[in-house]
CSV table of C-alpha atoms in Angstrom, one decimal:
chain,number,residue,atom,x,y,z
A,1,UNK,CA,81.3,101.8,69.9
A,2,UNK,CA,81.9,98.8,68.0
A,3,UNK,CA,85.7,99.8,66.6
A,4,UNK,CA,86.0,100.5,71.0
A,5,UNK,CA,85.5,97.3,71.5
A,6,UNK,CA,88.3,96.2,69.1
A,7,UNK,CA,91.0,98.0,70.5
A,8,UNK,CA,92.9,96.7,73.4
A,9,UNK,CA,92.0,93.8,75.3
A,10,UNK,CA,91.5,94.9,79.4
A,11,UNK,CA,94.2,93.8,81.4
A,12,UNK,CA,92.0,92.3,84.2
A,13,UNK,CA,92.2,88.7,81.4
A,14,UNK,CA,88.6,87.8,82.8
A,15,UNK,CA,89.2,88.1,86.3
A,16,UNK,CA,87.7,91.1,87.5
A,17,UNK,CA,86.5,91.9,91.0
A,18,UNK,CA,82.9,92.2,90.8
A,19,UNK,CA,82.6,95.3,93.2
A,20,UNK,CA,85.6,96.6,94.0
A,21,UNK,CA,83.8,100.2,94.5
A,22,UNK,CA,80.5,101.1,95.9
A,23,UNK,CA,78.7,103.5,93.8
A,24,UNK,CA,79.8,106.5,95.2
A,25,UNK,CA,83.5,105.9,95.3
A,26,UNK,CA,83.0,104.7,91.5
A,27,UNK,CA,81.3,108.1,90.8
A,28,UNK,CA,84.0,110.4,92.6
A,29,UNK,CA,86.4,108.3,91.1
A,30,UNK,CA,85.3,108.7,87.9
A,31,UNK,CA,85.1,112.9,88.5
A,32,UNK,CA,88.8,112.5,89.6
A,33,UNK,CA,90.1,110.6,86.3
A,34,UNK,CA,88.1,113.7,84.3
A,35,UNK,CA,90.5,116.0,85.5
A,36,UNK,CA,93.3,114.4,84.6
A,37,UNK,CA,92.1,114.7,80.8
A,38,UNK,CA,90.3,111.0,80.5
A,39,UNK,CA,87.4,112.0,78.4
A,40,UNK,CA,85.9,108.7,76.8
A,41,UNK,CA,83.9,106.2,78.5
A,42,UNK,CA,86.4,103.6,77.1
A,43,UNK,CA,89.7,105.5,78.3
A,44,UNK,CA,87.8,105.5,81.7
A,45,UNK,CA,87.8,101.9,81.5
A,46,UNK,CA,91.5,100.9,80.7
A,47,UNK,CA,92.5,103.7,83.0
A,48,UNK,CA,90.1,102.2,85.7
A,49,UNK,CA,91.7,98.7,85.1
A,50,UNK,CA,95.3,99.9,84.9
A,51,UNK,CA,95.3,101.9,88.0
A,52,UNK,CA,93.4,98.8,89.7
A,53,UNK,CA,95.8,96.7,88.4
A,54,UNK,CA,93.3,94.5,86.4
A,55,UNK,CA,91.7,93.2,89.6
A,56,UNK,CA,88.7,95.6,88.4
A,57,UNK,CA,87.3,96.1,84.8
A,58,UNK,CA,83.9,98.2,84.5
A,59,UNK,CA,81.7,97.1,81.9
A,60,UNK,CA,80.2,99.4,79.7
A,61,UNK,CA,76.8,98.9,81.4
A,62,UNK,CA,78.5,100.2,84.5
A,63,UNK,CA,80.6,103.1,83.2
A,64,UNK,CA,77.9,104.9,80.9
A,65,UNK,CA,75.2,105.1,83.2
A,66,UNK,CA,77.4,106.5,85.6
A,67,UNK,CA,78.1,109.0,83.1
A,68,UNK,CA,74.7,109.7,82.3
A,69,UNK,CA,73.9,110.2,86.2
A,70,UNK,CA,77.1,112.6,86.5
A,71,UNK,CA,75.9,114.1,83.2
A,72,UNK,CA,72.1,114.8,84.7
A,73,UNK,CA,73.2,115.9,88.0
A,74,UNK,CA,75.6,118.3,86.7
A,75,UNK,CA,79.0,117.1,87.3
A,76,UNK,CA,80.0,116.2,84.1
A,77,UNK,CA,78.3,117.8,80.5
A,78,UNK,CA,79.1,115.7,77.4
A,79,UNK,CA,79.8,116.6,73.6
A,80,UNK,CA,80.5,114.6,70.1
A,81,UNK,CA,84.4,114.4,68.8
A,82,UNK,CA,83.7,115.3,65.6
A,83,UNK,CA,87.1,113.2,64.5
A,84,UNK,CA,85.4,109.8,65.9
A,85,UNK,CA,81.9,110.5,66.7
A,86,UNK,CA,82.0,109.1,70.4
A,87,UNK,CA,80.9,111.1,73.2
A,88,UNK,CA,83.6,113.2,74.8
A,89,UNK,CA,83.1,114.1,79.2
A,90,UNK,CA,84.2,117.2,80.6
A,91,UNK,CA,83.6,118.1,84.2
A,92,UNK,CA,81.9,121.5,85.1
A,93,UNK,CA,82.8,123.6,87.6
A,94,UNK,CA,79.9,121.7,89.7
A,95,UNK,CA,81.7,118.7,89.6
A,96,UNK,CA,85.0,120.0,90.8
A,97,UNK,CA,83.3,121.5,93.4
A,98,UNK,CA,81.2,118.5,94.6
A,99,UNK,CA,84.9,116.5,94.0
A,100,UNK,CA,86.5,118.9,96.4
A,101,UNK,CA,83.7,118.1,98.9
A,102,UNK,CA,84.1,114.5,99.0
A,103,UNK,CA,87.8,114.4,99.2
A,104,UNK,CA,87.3,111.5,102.2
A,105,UNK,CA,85.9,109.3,99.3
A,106,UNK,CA,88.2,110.0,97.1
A,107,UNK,CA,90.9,109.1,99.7
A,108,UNK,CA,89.3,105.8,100.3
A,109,UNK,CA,89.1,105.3,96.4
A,110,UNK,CA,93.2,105.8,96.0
A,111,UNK,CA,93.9,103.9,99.7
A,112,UNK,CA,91.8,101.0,97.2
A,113,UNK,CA,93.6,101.8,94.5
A,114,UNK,CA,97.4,101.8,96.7
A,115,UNK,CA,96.3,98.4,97.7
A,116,UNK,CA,95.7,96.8,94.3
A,117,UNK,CA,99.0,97.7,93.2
A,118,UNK,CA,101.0,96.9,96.1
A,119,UNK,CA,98.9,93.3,95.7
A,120,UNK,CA,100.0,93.4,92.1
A,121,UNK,CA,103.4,93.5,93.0
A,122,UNK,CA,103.6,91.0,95.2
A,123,UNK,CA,101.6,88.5,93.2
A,124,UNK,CA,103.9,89.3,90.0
A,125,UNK,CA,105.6,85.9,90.6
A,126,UNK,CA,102.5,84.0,91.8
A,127,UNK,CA,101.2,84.4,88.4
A,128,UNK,CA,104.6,83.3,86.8
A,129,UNK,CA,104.0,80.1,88.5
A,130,UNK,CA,100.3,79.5,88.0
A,131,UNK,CA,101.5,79.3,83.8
A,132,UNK,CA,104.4,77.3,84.4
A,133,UNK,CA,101.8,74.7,86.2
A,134,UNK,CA,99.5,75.4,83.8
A,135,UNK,CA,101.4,74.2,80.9
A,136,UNK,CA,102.9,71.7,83.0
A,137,UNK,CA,99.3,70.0,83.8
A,138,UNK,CA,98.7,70.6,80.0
A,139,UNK,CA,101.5,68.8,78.8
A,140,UNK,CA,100.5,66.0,81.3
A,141,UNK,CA,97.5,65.6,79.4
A,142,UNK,CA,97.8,66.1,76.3
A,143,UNK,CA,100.9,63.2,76.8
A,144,UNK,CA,97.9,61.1,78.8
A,145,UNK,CA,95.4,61.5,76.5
A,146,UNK,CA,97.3,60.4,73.3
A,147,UNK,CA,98.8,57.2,75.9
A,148,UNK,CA,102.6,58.4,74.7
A,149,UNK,CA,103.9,57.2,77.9
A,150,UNK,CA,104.7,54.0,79.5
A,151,UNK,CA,104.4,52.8,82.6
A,152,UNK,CA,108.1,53.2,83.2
A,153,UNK,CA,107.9,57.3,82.2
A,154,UNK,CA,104.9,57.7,83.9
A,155,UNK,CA,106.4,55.7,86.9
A,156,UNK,CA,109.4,58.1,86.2
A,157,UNK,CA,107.2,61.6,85.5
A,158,UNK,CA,105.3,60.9,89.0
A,159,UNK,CA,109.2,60.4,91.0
A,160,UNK,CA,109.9,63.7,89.3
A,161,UNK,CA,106.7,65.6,90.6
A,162,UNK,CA,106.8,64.2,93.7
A,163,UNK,CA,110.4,65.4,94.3
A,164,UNK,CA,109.6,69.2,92.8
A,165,UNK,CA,106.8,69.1,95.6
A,166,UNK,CA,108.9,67.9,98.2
A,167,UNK,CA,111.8,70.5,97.2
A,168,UNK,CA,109.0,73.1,97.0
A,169,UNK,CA,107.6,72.0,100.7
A,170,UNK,CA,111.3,73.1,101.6
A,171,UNK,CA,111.7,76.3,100.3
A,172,UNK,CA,108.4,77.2,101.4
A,173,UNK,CA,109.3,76.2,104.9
A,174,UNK,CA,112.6,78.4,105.5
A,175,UNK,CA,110.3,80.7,103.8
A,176,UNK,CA,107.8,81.1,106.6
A,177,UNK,CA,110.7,80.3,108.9
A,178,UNK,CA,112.2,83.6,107.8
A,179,UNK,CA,109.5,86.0,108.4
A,180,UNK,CA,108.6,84.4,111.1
A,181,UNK,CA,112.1,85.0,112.4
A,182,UNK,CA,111.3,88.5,111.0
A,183,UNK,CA,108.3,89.5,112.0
């Protein structure tokens, strides 16, 4: 488990949604990504965080005892890869079954999983922004802390700000203008 942990960072960068599934829709889900050939508790992970798009990363303390529940109820069964030694998940017939039966959860599951995406895509720009602003307060800073600038610059760097804000106040206005014109 440790070279698992080694591997790829998830792509939720720390901000993951703490429940974005109740326990059932986490175990169906989980039955659903076994079919499509997912077969490691850490594959589930990435593949849980990718199709969520990173606004949901399930620790290890969440994803293996899920296993182990699917594992005793009958769902799942579990064998060693002999290449790496980890623990590789199959679904029986039992689980596909029980899958088939709960195809409303499952539903509900992907409508979640529809909606994190179509979030994702509209917040593809929001986060382009956040790190411009976040190196521009960090350039700010690091300038203030060292006292490189006068009173003139900062007098100057202030002017500037307060103009980008204004011009940003504008666009954002015939923004909302527009879809409310729209809409």
């Amino acid at each position: 488990m440790a070279n698992e942990q080694q591997l790829e960072p998830c792509l939720c960068n720390g901000k993951s949604v703490s429940r974005m599934f109740n326990p059932k829709q986490l175990r169906i889900y989980i039955l659903h990504l076994l079919t499509g050939g997912i077969n490691y508790g850490y594959e589930l992970i990435k593949k849980i965080a990718e199709e969520t798009a990173g606004f949901y990363c399930p620790s290890p303390g969440v994803i293996y005892p899920t296993l182990t529940l699917l594992e005793e109820l009958g769902f799942i069964s579990a064998g060693k890869d002999n290449g790496k030694g980890r623990k590789c998940y199959v679904i029986t017939p039992e689980g596909r079954c029980f899958l088939l039966l709960k195809a409303e959860i499952l539903a509900e599951v992907q409508l979640k999983l529809k909606y994190a995406q179509e979030l994702k895509a509209g917040n593809q720009f929001a986060n382009e922004i956040e790190c411009a602003v976040d190196k521009f307060k960090s350039l700010l800073r690091h300038q203030i802390v060292i006292q490189q600038l006068t009173k003139e610059e900062t007098t100057r760097v202030v002017e500037i700000i307060n103009r980008a804000v204004e011009r940003i106040e504008q666009v954002n206005a015939v923004l909302v203008a527009e879809g409310k014109s729209n809409g």
